[in-house]
mmCIF file with all atom_site columns, C-alpha atoms in Angstrom:
data_model
loop_
_atom_site.group_PDB
_atom_site.id
_atom_site.type_symbol
_atom_site.label_atom_id
_atom_site.label_alt_id
_atom_site.label_comp_id
_atom_site.label_asym_id
_atom_site.label_entity_id
_atom_site.label_seq_id
_atom_site.pdbx_PDB_ins_code
_atom_site.Cartn_x
_atom_site.Cartn_y
_atom_site.Cartn_z
_atom_site.occupancy
_atom_site.B_iso_or_equiv
_atom_site.pdbx_formal_charge
_atom_site.auth_seq_id
_atom_site.auth_comp_id
_atom_site.auth_asym_id
_atom_site.auth_atom_id
_atom_site.pdbx_PDB_model_num
ATOM 1   C CA . MET O 1 1   ? 4.836   -31.328 -20.483 1.00 0.00 ? 1   MET O CA 1
ATOM 2   C CA . GLU O 1 2   ? 2.056   -28.714 -20.806 1.00 0.00 ? 2   GLU O CA 1
ATOM 3   C CA . GLN O 1 3   ? 2.052   -29.264 -24.580 1.00 0.00 ? 3   GLN O CA 1
ATOM 4   C CA . GLU O 1 4   ? 1.345   -32.960 -23.988 1.00 0.00 ? 4   GLU O CA 1
ATOM 5   C CA . LEU O 1 5   ? -1.416  -32.050 -21.565 1.00 0.00 ? 5   LEU O CA 1
ATOM 6   C CA . TRP O 1 6   ? -2.884  -29.568 -24.042 1.00 0.00 ? 6   TRP O CA 1
ATOM 7   C CA . GLU O 1 7   ? -2.871  -32.159 -26.822 1.00 0.00 ? 7   GLU O CA 1
ATOM 8   C CA . ARG O 1 8   ? -4.592  -34.808 -24.653 1.00 0.00 ? 8   ARG O CA 1
ATOM 9   C CA . MET O 1 9   ? -7.503  -32.485 -23.944 1.00 0.00 ? 9   MET O CA 1
ATOM 10  C CA . GLY O 1 10  ? -10.494 -32.533 -26.229 1.00 0.00 ? 10  GLY O CA 1
ATOM 11  C CA . GLU O 1 11  ? -11.163 -29.739 -28.687 1.00 0.00 ? 11  GLU O CA 1
ATOM 12  C CA . ALA O 1 12  ? -14.097 -28.481 -26.595 1.00 0.00 ? 12  ALA O CA 1
ATOM 13  C CA . ALA O 1 13  ? -11.902 -28.146 -23.476 1.00 0.00 ? 13  ALA O CA 1
ATOM 14  C CA . ARG O 1 14  ? -9.156  -26.360 -25.435 1.00 0.00 ? 14  ARG O CA 1
ATOM 15  C CA . ALA O 1 15  ? -11.718 -23.963 -26.913 1.00 0.00 ? 15  ALA O CA 1
ATOM 16  C CA . GLU O 1 16  ? -13.211 -23.271 -23.459 1.00 0.00 ? 16  GLU O CA 1
ATOM 17  C CA . ILE O 1 17  ? -9.782  -22.649 -21.934 1.00 0.00 ? 17  ILE O CA 1
ATOM 18  C CA . ASP O 1 18  ? -8.870  -20.189 -24.690 1.00 0.00 ? 18  ASP O CA 1
ATOM 19  C CA . ALA O 1 19  ? -12.266 -18.489 -24.364 1.00 0.00 ? 19  ALA O CA 1
ATOM 20  C CA . VAL O 1 20  ? -11.899 -17.864 -20.635 1.00 0.00 ? 20  VAL O CA 1
ATOM 21  C CA . VAL O 1 21  ? -8.244  -16.820 -21.046 1.00 0.00 ? 21  VAL O CA 1
ATOM 22  C CA . ARG O 1 22  ? -9.395  -14.264 -23.664 1.00 0.00 ? 22  ARG O CA 1
ATOM 23  C CA . GLN O 1 23  ? -11.788 -12.920 -21.014 1.00 0.00 ? 23  GLN O CA 1
ATOM 24  C CA . GLY O 1 24  ? -8.920  -12.549 -18.527 1.00 0.00 ? 24  GLY O CA 1
ATOM 25  C CA . MET O 1 25  ? -10.401 -15.179 -16.207 1.00 0.00 ? 25  MET O CA 1
ATOM 26  C CA . VAL O 1 26  ? -7.224  -16.927 -15.031 1.00 0.00 ? 26  VAL O CA 1
ATOM 27  C CA . VAL O 1 27  ? -8.758  -18.785 -12.086 1.00 0.00 ? 27  VAL O CA 1
ATOM 28  C CA . ARG O 1 28  ? -11.610 -20.112 -14.216 1.00 0.00 ? 28  ARG O CA 1
ATOM 29  C CA . ALA O 1 29  ? -9.121  -21.201 -16.906 1.00 0.00 ? 29  ALA O CA 1
ATOM 30  C CA . VAL O 1 30  ? -7.135  -23.121 -14.275 1.00 0.00 ? 30  VAL O CA 1
ATOM 31  C CA . GLN O 1 31  ? -10.361 -24.822 -13.140 1.00 0.00 ? 31  GLN O CA 1
ATOM 32  C CA . VAL O 1 32  ? -11.183 -25.867 -16.702 1.00 0.00 ? 32  VAL O CA 1
ATOM 33  C CA . VAL O 1 33  ? -7.669  -27.257 -17.199 1.00 0.00 ? 33  VAL O CA 1
ATOM 34  C CA . ARG O 1 34  ? -7.908  -29.274 -13.992 1.00 0.00 ? 34  ARG O CA 1
ATOM 35  C CA . GLN O 1 35  ? -11.326 -30.671 -14.994 1.00 0.00 ? 35  GLN O CA 1
ATOM 36  C CA . ALA O 1 36  ? -10.539 -31.313 -18.686 1.00 0.00 ? 36  ALA O CA 1
ATOM 37  C CA . LEU O 1 37  ? -9.044  -34.775 -18.163 1.00 0.00 ? 37  LEU O CA 1
ATOM 38  C CA . PRO O 1 38  ? -11.279 -36.507 -15.598 1.00 0.00 ? 38  PRO O CA 1
ATOM 39  C CA . GLY O 1 39  ? -9.049  -39.564 -15.256 1.00 0.00 ? 39  GLY O CA 1
ATOM 40  C CA . GLU O 1 40  ? -5.929  -37.498 -14.466 1.00 0.00 ? 40  GLU O CA 1
ATOM 41  C CA . ARG O 1 41  ? -4.948  -35.374 -11.534 1.00 0.00 ? 41  ARG O CA 1
ATOM 42  C CA . VAL O 1 42  ? -3.639  -32.115 -12.978 1.00 0.00 ? 42  VAL O CA 1
ATOM 43  C CA . GLY O 1 43  ? -1.745  -30.132 -10.350 1.00 0.00 ? 43  GLY O CA 1
ATOM 44  C CA . ILE O 1 44  ? -2.302  -26.438 -9.771  1.00 0.00 ? 44  ILE O CA 1
ATOM 45  C CA . HIS O 1 45  ? 1.222   -25.505 -10.891 1.00 0.00 ? 45  HIS O CA 1
ATOM 46  C CA . GLN O 1 46  ? 0.901   -27.532 -14.067 1.00 0.00 ? 46  GLN O CA 1
ATOM 47  C CA . ALA O 1 47  ? -2.469  -25.901 -14.785 1.00 0.00 ? 47  ALA O CA 1
ATOM 48  C CA . LEU O 1 48  ? -1.064  -22.413 -14.102 1.00 0.00 ? 48  LEU O CA 1
ATOM 49  C CA . ASP O 1 49  ? 1.867   -23.079 -16.415 1.00 0.00 ? 49  ASP O CA 1
ATOM 50  C CA . LEU O 1 50  ? -0.490  -24.156 -19.184 1.00 0.00 ? 50  LEU O CA 1
ATOM 51  C CA . VAL O 1 51  ? -2.739  -21.103 -18.681 1.00 0.00 ? 51  VAL O CA 1
ATOM 52  C CA . GLY O 1 52  ? 0.324   -18.865 -18.716 1.00 0.00 ? 52  GLY O CA 1
ATOM 53  C CA . ARG O 1 53  ? 1.464   -20.435 -21.980 1.00 0.00 ? 53  ARG O CA 1
ATOM 54  C CA . ARG O 1 54  ? -2.004  -19.978 -23.505 1.00 0.00 ? 54  ARG O CA 1
ATOM 55  C CA . THR O 1 55  ? -2.060  -16.347 -22.294 1.00 0.00 ? 55  THR O CA 1
ATOM 56  C CA . ARG O 1 56  ? 1.237   -15.651 -24.070 1.00 0.00 ? 56  ARG O CA 1
ATOM 57  C CA . ALA O 1 57  ? 0.111   -17.535 -27.187 1.00 0.00 ? 57  ALA O CA 1
ATOM 58  C CA . LEU O 1 58  ? -3.119  -15.521 -27.423 1.00 0.00 ? 58  LEU O CA 1
ATOM 59  C CA . GLY O 1 59  ? -1.186  -12.259 -26.970 1.00 0.00 ? 59  GLY O CA 1
ATOM 60  C CA . ASP O 1 60  ? -3.246  -9.149  -27.649 1.00 0.00 ? 60  ASP O CA 1
ATOM 61  C CA . LEU O 1 61  ? -6.523  -11.113 -27.488 1.00 0.00 ? 61  LEU O CA 1
ATOM 62  C CA . VAL O 1 62  ? -6.129  -11.269 -23.698 1.00 0.00 ? 62  VAL O CA 1
ATOM 63  C CA . PRO O 1 63  ? -7.240  -8.195  -21.741 1.00 0.00 ? 63  PRO O CA 1
ATOM 64  C CA . ARG O 1 64  ? -4.500  -6.591  -19.700 1.00 0.00 ? 64  ARG O CA 1
ATOM 65  C CA . PRO O 1 65  ? -5.093  -4.571  -16.558 1.00 0.00 ? 65  PRO O CA 1
ATOM 66  C CA . GLU O 1 66  ? -5.013  -0.835  -17.111 1.00 0.00 ? 66  GLU O CA 1
ATOM 67  C CA . PRO O 1 67  ? -1.606  0.506   -16.144 1.00 0.00 ? 67  PRO O CA 1
ATOM 68  C CA . ASP O 1 68  ? -1.337  2.257   -12.813 1.00 0.00 ? 68  ASP O CA 1
ATOM 69  C CA . PRO O 1 69  ? -0.630  5.960   -13.264 1.00 0.00 ? 69  PRO O CA 1
ATOM 70  C CA . LEU O 1 70  ? 3.053   6.763   -12.807 1.00 0.00 ? 70  LEU O CA 1
ATOM 71  C CA . ASP O 1 71  ? 2.798   10.528  -13.010 1.00 0.00 ? 71  ASP O CA 1
ATOM 72  C CA . LEU O 1 72  ? 4.185   12.403  -10.018 1.00 0.00 ? 72  LEU O CA 1
ATOM 73  C CA . PRO O 1 73  ? 0.862   13.961  -8.860  1.00 0.00 ? 73  PRO O CA 1
ATOM 74  C CA . SER O 1 74  ? -0.852  10.540  -8.770  1.00 0.00 ? 74  SER O CA 1
ATOM 75  C CA . LEU O 1 75  ? 2.041   8.947   -6.868  1.00 0.00 ? 75  LEU O CA 1
ATOM 76  C CA . LEU O 1 76  ? 2.162   11.886  -4.426  1.00 0.00 ? 76  LEU O CA 1
ATOM 77  C CA . ASP O 1 77  ? -1.587  11.519  -3.794  1.00 0.00 ? 77  ASP O CA 1
ATOM 78  C CA . ARG O 1 78  ? -1.213  7.809   -3.053  1.00 0.00 ? 78  ARG O CA 1
ATOM 79  C CA . ALA O 1 79  ? 1.790   8.400   -0.786  1.00 0.00 ? 79  ALA O CA 1
ATOM 80  C CA . ALA O 1 80  ? -0.051  11.191  1.071   1.00 0.00 ? 80  ALA O CA 1
ATOM 81  C CA . ALA O 1 81  ? -2.964  8.831   1.783   1.00 0.00 ? 81  ALA O CA 1
ATOM 82  C CA . LEU O 1 82  ? -0.742  6.481   3.782   1.00 0.00 ? 82  LEU O CA 1
ATOM 83  C CA . PRO O 1 83  ? -1.135  6.434   7.560   1.00 0.00 ? 83  PRO O CA 1
ATOM 84  C CA . GLY O 1 84  ? 2.600   6.710   8.275   1.00 0.00 ? 84  GLY O CA 1
ATOM 85  C CA . ARG O 1 85  ? 5.445   8.983   7.318   1.00 0.00 ? 85  ARG O CA 1
ATOM 86  C CA . VAL O 1 86  ? 7.114   7.794   4.099   1.00 0.00 ? 86  VAL O CA 1
ATOM 87  C CA . VAL O 1 87  ? 10.816  7.129   4.752   1.00 0.00 ? 87  VAL O CA 1
ATOM 88  C CA . ALA O 1 88  ? 11.769  5.472   1.450   1.00 0.00 ? 88  ALA O CA 1
ATOM 89  C CA . VAL O 1 89  ? 10.421  4.481   -1.949  1.00 0.00 ? 89  VAL O CA 1
ATOM 90  C CA . GLU O 1 90  ? 11.274  1.010   -3.252  1.00 0.00 ? 90  GLU O CA 1
ATOM 91  C CA . ALA O 1 91  ? 10.959  -0.674  -6.622  1.00 0.00 ? 91  ALA O CA 1
ATOM 92  C CA . LEU O 1 92  ? 10.643  -4.440  -6.259  1.00 0.00 ? 92  LEU O CA 1
ATOM 93  C CA . TRP O 1 93  ? 10.428  -7.176  -8.849  1.00 0.00 ? 93  TRP O CA 1
ATOM 94  C CA . ASP O 1 94  ? 7.591   -9.659  -8.577  1.00 0.00 ? 94  ASP O CA 1
ATOM 95  C CA . GLY O 1 95  ? 6.065   -12.035 -11.033 1.00 0.00 ? 95  GLY O CA 1
ATOM 96  C CA . ASP O 1 96  ? 3.799   -14.904 -11.730 1.00 0.00 ? 96  ASP O CA 1
ATOM 97  C CA . THR O 1 97  ? 3.249   -17.571 -14.332 1.00 0.00 ? 97  THR O CA 1
ATOM 98  C CA . VAL O 1 98  ? 0.548   -15.678 -16.195 1.00 0.00 ? 98  VAL O CA 1
ATOM 99  C CA . HIS O 1 99  ? 1.753   -12.057 -16.087 1.00 0.00 ? 99  HIS O CA 1
ATOM 100 C CA . ASP O 1 100 ? 5.517   -12.677 -16.189 1.00 0.00 ? 100 ASP O CA 1
ATOM 101 C CA . TRP O 1 101 ? 7.794   -10.266 -14.280 1.00 0.00 ? 101 TRP O CA 1
ATOM 102 C CA . PHE O 1 102 ? 6.599   -6.826  -13.181 1.00 0.00 ? 102 PHE O CA 1
ATOM 103 C CA . VAL O 1 103 ? 7.822   -4.127  -10.801 1.00 0.00 ? 103 VAL O CA 1
ATOM 104 C CA . ASP O 1 104 ? 5.923   -2.884  -7.748  1.00 0.00 ? 104 ASP O CA 1
ATOM 105 C CA . LEU O 1 105 ? 6.559   0.640   -6.493  1.00 0.00 ? 105 LEU O CA 1
ATOM 106 C CA . VAL O 1 106 ? 6.185   0.627   -2.723  1.00 0.00 ? 106 VAL O CA 1
ATOM 107 C CA . ALA O 1 107 ? 6.225   3.355   -0.088  1.00 0.00 ? 107 ALA O CA 1
ATOM 108 C CA . VAL O 1 108 ? 8.074   2.344   3.077   1.00 0.00 ? 108 VAL O CA 1
ATOM 109 C CA . ALA O 1 109 ? 6.601   4.064   6.127   1.00 0.00 ? 109 ALA O CA 1
ATOM 110 C CA . ASP O 1 110 ? 7.419   4.656   9.779   1.00 0.00 ? 110 ASP O CA 1
ATOM 111 C CA . ASP O 1 111 ? 5.085   5.442   12.634  1.00 0.00 ? 111 ASP O CA 1
ATOM 112 C CA . PRO O 1 112 ? 3.320   3.122   12.037  1.00 0.00 ? 112 PRO O CA 1
ATOM 113 C CA . GLU O 1 113 ? 5.986   0.985   10.408  1.00 0.00 ? 113 GLU O CA 1
ATOM 114 C CA . GLY O 1 114 ? 4.888   -0.742  7.238   1.00 0.00 ? 114 GLY O CA 1
ATOM 115 C CA . GLU O 1 115 ? 4.656   -0.395  3.525   1.00 0.00 ? 115 GLU O CA 1
ATOM 116 C CA . ALA O 1 116 ? 2.001   0.244   0.932   1.00 0.00 ? 116 ALA O CA 1
ATOM 117 C CA . PRO O 1 117 ? 1.793   -0.328  -2.799  1.00 0.00 ? 117 PRO O CA 1
ATOM 118 C CA . LEU O 1 118 ? 1.863   2.766   -4.988  1.00 0.00 ? 118 LEU O CA 1
ATOM 119 C CA . ALA O 1 119 ? 1.835   1.251   -8.492  1.00 0.00 ? 119 ALA O CA 1
ATOM 120 C CA . THR O 1 120 ? 2.461   -1.940  -10.419 1.00 0.00 ? 120 THR O CA 1
ATOM 121 C CA . VAL O 1 121 ? 4.506   -1.508  -13.586 1.00 0.00 ? 121 VAL O CA 1
ATOM 122 C CA . ARG O 1 122 ? 4.030   -4.248  -16.187 1.00 0.00 ? 122 ARG O CA 1
ATOM 123 C CA . TRP O 1 123 ? 5.517   -4.907  -19.622 1.00 0.00 ? 123 TRP O CA 1
ATOM 124 C CA . ARG O 1 124 ? 3.639   -2.868  -22.228 1.00 0.00 ? 124 ARG O CA 1
ATOM 125 C CA . THR O 1 125 ? 3.930   -3.233  -25.985 1.00 0.00 ? 125 THR O CA 1
ATOM 126 C CA . GLY O 1 126 ? 5.737   -0.162  -27.268 1.00 0.00 ? 126 GLY O CA 1
ATOM 127 C CA . GLY O 1 127 ? 6.477   1.119   -23.766 1.00 0.00 ? 127 GLY O CA 1
ATOM 128 C CA . PRO O 1 128 ? 9.692   1.232   -21.784 1.00 0.00 ? 128 PRO O CA 1
ATOM 129 C CA . PRO O 1 129 ? 10.705  -1.869  -19.829 1.00 0.00 ? 129 PRO O CA 1
ATOM 130 C CA . PRO O 1 130 ? 9.045   -1.967  -16.394 1.00 0.00 ? 130 PRO O CA 1
ATOM 131 C CA . ALA O 1 131 ? 12.353  -1.499  -14.550 1.00 0.00 ? 131 ALA O CA 1
ATOM 132 C CA . GLN O 1 132 ? 13.079  1.684   -16.480 1.00 0.00 ? 132 GLN O CA 1
ATOM 133 C CA . ALA O 1 133 ? 9.581   3.150   -16.029 1.00 0.00 ? 133 ALA O CA 1
ATOM 134 C CA . ALA O 1 134 ? 9.466   2.217   -12.328 1.00 0.00 ? 134 ALA O CA 1
ATOM 135 C CA . ALA O 1 135 ? 12.939  3.624   -11.658 1.00 0.00 ? 135 ALA O CA 1
ATOM 136 C CA . ARG O 1 136 ? 12.085  6.927   -13.353 1.00 0.00 ? 136 ARG O CA 1
ATOM 137 C CA . ALA O 1 137 ? 8.801   7.316   -11.442 1.00 0.00 ? 137 ALA O CA 1
ATOM 138 C CA . GLY O 1 138 ? 10.233  6.046   -8.134  1.00 0.00 ? 138 GLY O CA 1
ATOM 139 C CA . ARG O 1 139 ? 13.237  8.384   -8.266  1.00 0.00 ? 139 ARG O CA 1
ATOM 140 C CA . ALA O 1 140 ? 11.025  11.390  -9.039  1.00 0.00 ? 140 ALA O CA 1
ATOM 141 C CA . LEU O 1 141 ? 8.714   10.556  -6.131  1.00 0.00 ? 141 LEU O CA 1
ATOM 142 C CA . ALA O 1 142 ? 11.562  9.911   -3.700  1.00 0.00 ? 142 ALA O CA 1
ATOM 143 C CA . GLU O 1 143 ? 13.262  13.151  -4.704  1.00 0.00 ? 143 GLU O CA 1
ATOM 144 C CA . ARG O 1 144 ? 10.042  15.131  -4.192  1.00 0.00 ? 144 ARG O CA 1
ATOM 145 C CA . LEU O 1 145 ? 9.476   13.500  -0.784  1.00 0.00 ? 145 LEU O CA 1
ATOM 146 C CA . GLY O 1 146 ? 13.124  13.933  0.216   1.00 0.00 ? 146 GLY O CA 1
ATOM 147 C CA . VAL O 1 147 ? 13.600  10.223  0.930   1.00 0.00 ? 147 VAL O CA 1
ATOM 148 C CA . PRO O 1 148 ? 15.878  7.509   -0.514  1.00 0.00 ? 148 PRO O CA 1
ATOM 149 C CA . PHE O 1 149 ? 14.920  5.505   -3.576  1.00 0.00 ? 149 PHE O CA 1
ATOM 150 C CA . HIS O 1 150 ? 15.921  1.828   -3.473  1.00 0.00 ? 150 HIS O CA 1
ATOM 151 C CA . PHE O 1 151 ? 15.815  -0.575  -6.427  1.00 0.00 ? 151 PHE O CA 1
ATOM 152 C CA . PRO O 1 152 ? 18.038  -3.488  -5.421  1.00 0.00 ? 152 PRO O CA 1
ATOM 153 C CA . SER O 1 153 ? 17.856  -5.365  -8.729  1.00 0.00 ? 153 SER O CA 1
ATOM 154 C CA . ALA O 1 154 ? 17.228  -2.782  -11.425 1.00 0.00 ? 154 ALA O CA 1
ATOM 155 C CA . ASP O 1 155 ? 19.241  -4.697  -14.024 1.00 0.00 ? 155 ASP O CA 1
ATOM 156 C CA . ALA O 1 156 ? 17.496  -8.078  -13.798 1.00 0.00 ? 156 ALA O CA 1
ATOM 157 C CA . PRO O 1 157 ? 14.391  -9.522  -12.151 1.00 0.00 ? 157 PRO O CA 1
ATOM 158 C CA . ASP O 1 158 ? 15.163  -10.768 -8.642  1.00 0.00 ? 158 ASP O CA 1
ATOM 159 C CA . ASP O 1 159 ? 12.362  -11.045 -6.119  1.00 0.00 ? 159 ASP O CA 1
ATOM 160 C CA . GLN O 1 160 ? 14.816  -12.094 -3.391  1.00 0.00 ? 160 GLN O CA 1
ATOM 161 C CA . ALA O 1 161 ? 17.010  -8.975  -3.547  1.00 0.00 ? 161 ALA O CA 1
ATOM 162 C CA . PRO O 1 162 ? 17.681  -7.263  -0.182  1.00 0.00 ? 162 PRO O CA 1
ATOM 163 C CA . ARG O 1 163 ? 15.030  -4.767  0.882   1.00 0.00 ? 163 ARG O CA 1
ATOM 164 C CA . TRP O 1 164 ? 15.694  -1.175  1.959   1.00 0.00 ? 164 TRP O CA 1
ATOM 165 C CA . ARG O 1 165 ? 15.156  -1.900  5.677   1.00 0.00 ? 165 ARG O CA 1
ATOM 166 C CA . ALA O 1 166 ? 17.599  -4.842  5.495   1.00 0.00 ? 166 ALA O CA 1
ATOM 167 C CA . ARG O 1 167 ? 20.522  -2.825  4.148   1.00 0.00 ? 167 ARG O CA 1
#
C-alpha cells in the first residue's frame, strides 16, 4: 500500500521526503507525506510506515543516533545518578516503524520505586545484535551492583514480555 502511495506522489514530494529522511527528520518527513497528496487523507500510521520504508531504502545515507556507551564505568555512573537504590537491571525490547527493534537497558529502583533508562542498544552494521550487546553489558552491571539481571525475551523481540517486578 505504501508503494502505491509513493508512486502517486509527485517527483518533487518524493525528493523532499528523501531529503528530510536523509537529514534524520522523521517528523518532518511524515508531515511531507501527509501533505503530498492534497486530495487524500493519509493517516499517521500509513505515513510512518512509508517513512520507515524510505529510511531502510536509503540505508547509510540516513544519520543514526550515536550509540549509548555500554562500558561498565559509564553504566555505573548513570546508575549512581539515580535517586533510588538499584534493585535490578532489565533489558527490554522496544521498537518503532523507523528504527526497527532495539533494546533498552533499564535500572529498576526502590525507595523511591521507579525505573530509569541507562542505554538504548540499536542494530549496528558490523556490531553484535542488540540483544547480545545489551545482555553482556546488563549482566556486567548487575553483577557489579550485586542485583539480578532480567532479560525476559533475549531470544526474540517481545515488548510484552513479563517485567522483573511482575515475576
